[in-house]
Coordinates of C-alpha atoms and ligand atoms in Angstrom, one line a residue:
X22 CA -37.9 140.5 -180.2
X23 CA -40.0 138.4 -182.1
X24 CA -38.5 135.3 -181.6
X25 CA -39.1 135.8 -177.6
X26 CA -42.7 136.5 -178.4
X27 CA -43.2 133.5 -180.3
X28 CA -41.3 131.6 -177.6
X29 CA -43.4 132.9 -174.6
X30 CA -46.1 132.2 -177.2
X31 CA -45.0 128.3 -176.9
X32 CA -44.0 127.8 -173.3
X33 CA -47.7 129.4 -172.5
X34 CA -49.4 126.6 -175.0
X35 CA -47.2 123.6 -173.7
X36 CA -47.8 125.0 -170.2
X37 CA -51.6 125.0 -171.1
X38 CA -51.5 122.0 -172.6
X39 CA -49.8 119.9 -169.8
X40 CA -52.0 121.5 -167.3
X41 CA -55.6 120.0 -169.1
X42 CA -54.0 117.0 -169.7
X43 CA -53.4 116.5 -165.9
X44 CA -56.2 117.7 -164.9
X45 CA -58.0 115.2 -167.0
X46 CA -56.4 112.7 -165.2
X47 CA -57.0 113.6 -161.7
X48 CA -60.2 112.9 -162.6
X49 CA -60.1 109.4 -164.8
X50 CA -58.5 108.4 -161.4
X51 CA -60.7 109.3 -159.0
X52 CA -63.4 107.8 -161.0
X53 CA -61.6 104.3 -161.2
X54 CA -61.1 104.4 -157.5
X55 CA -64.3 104.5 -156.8
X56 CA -65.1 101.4 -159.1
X57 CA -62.7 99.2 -157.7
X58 CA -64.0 100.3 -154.1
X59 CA -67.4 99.5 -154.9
X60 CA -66.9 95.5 -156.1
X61 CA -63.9 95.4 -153.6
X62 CA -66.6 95.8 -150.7
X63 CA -69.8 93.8 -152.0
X64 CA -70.2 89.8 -152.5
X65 CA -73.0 88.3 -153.3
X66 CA -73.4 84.4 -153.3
X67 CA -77.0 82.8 -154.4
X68 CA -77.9 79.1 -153.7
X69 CA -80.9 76.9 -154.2
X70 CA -82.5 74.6 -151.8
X71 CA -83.8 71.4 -153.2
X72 CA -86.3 69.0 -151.8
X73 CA -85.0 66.3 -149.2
X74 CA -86.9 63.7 -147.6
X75 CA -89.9 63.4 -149.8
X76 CA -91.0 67.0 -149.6
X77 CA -92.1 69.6 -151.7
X78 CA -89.7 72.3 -150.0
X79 CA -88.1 74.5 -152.5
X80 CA -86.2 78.0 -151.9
X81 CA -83.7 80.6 -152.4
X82 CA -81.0 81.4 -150.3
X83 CA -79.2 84.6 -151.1
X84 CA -75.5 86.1 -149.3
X85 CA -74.5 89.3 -149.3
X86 CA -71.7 91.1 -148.2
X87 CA -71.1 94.3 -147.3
X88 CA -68.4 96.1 -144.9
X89 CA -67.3 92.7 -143.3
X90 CA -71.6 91.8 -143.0
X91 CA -73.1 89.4 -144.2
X92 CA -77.2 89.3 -145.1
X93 CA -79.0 86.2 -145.6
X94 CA -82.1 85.9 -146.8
X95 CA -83.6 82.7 -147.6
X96 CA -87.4 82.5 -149.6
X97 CA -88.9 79.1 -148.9
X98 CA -92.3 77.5 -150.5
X99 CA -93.8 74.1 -150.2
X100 CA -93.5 74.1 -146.0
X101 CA -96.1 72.7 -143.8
X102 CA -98.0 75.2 -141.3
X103 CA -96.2 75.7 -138.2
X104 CA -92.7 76.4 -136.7
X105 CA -89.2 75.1 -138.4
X106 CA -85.7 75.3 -137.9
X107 CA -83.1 76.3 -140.4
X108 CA -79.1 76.1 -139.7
X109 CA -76.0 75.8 -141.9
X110 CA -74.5 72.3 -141.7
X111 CA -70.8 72.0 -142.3
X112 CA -70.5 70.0 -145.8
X113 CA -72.0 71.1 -149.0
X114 CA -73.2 67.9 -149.6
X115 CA -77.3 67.3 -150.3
X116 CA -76.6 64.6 -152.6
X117 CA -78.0 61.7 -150.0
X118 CA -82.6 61.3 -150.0
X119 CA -82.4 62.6 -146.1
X120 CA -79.7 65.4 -146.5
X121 CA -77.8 63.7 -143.9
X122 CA -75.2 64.1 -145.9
X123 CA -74.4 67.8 -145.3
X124 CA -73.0 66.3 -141.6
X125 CA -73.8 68.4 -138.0
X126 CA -74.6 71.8 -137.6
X127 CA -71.3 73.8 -139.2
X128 CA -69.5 74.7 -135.2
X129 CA -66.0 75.8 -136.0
X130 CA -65.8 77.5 -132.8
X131 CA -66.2 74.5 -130.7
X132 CA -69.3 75.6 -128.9
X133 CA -72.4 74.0 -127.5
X134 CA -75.6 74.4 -129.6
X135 CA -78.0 77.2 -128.8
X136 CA -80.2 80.3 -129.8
X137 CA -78.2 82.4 -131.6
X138 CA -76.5 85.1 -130.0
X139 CA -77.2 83.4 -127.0
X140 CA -74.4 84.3 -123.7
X141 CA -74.0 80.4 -123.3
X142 CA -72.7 79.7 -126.7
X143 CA -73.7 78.6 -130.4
X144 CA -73.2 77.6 -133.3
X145 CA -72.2 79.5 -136.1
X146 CA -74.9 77.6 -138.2
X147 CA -77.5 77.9 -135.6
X148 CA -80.4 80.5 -137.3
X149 CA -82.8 79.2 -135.5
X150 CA -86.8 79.1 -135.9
X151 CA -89.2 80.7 -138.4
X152 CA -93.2 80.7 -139.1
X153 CA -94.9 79.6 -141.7
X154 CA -99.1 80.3 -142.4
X155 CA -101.5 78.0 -144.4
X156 CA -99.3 79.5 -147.8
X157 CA -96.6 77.2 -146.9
X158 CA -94.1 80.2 -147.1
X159 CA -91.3 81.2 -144.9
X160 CA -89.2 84.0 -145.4
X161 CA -85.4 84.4 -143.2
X162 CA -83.5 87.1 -142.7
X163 CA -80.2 87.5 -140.4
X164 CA -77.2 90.0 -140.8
X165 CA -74.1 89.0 -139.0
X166 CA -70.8 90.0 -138.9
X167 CA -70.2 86.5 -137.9
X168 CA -70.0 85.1 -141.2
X169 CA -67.8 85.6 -144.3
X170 CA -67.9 84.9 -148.0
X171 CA -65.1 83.2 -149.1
X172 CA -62.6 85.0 -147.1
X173 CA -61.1 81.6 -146.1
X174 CA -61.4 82.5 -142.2
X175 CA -62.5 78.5 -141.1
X176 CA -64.0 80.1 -138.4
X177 CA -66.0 82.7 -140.7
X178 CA -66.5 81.6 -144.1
X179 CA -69.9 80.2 -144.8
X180 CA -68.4 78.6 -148.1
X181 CA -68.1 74.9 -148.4
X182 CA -71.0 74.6 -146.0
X183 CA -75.0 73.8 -146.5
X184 CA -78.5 75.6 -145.9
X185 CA -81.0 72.5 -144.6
X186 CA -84.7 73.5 -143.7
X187 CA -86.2 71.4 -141.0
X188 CA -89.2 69.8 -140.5
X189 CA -89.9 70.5 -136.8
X190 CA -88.7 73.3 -134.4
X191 CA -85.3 73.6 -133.0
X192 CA -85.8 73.8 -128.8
X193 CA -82.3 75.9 -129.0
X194 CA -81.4 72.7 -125.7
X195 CA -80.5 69.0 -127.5
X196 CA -77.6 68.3 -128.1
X197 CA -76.5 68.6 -130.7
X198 CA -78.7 69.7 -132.8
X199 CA -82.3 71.2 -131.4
X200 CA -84.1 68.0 -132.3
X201 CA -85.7 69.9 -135.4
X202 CA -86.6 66.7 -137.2
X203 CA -86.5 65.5 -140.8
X204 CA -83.8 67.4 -142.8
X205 CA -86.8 68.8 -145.7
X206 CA -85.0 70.8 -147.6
X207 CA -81.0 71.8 -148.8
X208 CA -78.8 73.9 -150.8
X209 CA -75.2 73.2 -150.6
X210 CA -73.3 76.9 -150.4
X211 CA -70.6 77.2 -153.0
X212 CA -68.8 79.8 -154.9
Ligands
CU25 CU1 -80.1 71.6 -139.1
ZN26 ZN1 -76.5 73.9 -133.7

């Protein structure tokens, strides 16, 4: 009789034992999974635009991406008053005094250049226009799902590619390029 007890006595504290242990990871797993989820979903890419053809244009361009979005937003000083154009070029290249270097607008698609999100076609590169006061600031902002970072999709992935600044406005009609002007600032996007 008393060896039974001390046996029920034993199966309940291994039975008692196993069941916290599990239980303690149930929850180490869900708390894993929800790590990995978060940095699985979110890139962030940040690139700085240097000064091209003698100007004083500096910035930051940041990439983020979240849920297959991308959010660009590019900080600018140094601009002269008015209206200028800012595209992604297809090479990461800003080494030349012009910034000719970073080639055409970035068009993996094979379309004619426009206002973006235009029904007759753009480029993927083809932000388009912002203001800028007496402060000589701009500020940009687009979110597209358009764009990828790093995902190696050619006809998505902004990687590889370049952020130039122009000096004059993009008309969203020449071929093929807007005739913005002067190329007056760059950043070259890489990883
Ligand atoms: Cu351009
Ligand atoms: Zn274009």
């Amino acid at each position: 009789m008393k060896n039974i007890k001390l046996a029920a006595l034993a199966l309940t504290l291994i039975f008692a034992t196993s069941c916290k242990k599990n239980k303690k990871e149930a929850i180490e797993e869900t708390e894993v999974e929800e790590v990995v989820k978060g940095t699985s979903t979110e890139k962030m890419l940040t690139v700085n635009l240097s000064p091209k053809s003698d100007s004083k244009v500096e910035g930051v361009v940041t990439f983020k991406e979240n849920d297959g979005v991308v959010t660009m937003t590019a900080k600018m000083t140094g601009l002269t008053e008015g209206t200028h154009a800012i595209h992604i070029h297809e090479k990461a290249d800003c080494s030349s005094p012009d910034g000719k270097s970073s080639g055409g607008h970035w068009n993996p698609t094979g379309q004619p250049h426009g206002k973006w999100g235009v029904d007759t076609g753009y480029h993927k590169g083809d932000i388009g226009n912002f203001k800028v006061a007496t402060d000589g600031e701009g500020i940009v902002t687009l979110a597209t799902d358009e764009w990828c970072i790093g995902c190696g999709d050619d006809t998505k992935d902004i990687t590889g590619k370049a952020v130039v600044v122009h000096q004059g406005t993009d008309d969203f009609t020449s071929q093929p390029s807007g005739a913005a002007g002067a190329r007056v600032s760059c950043a070259g996007i890489i990883e």
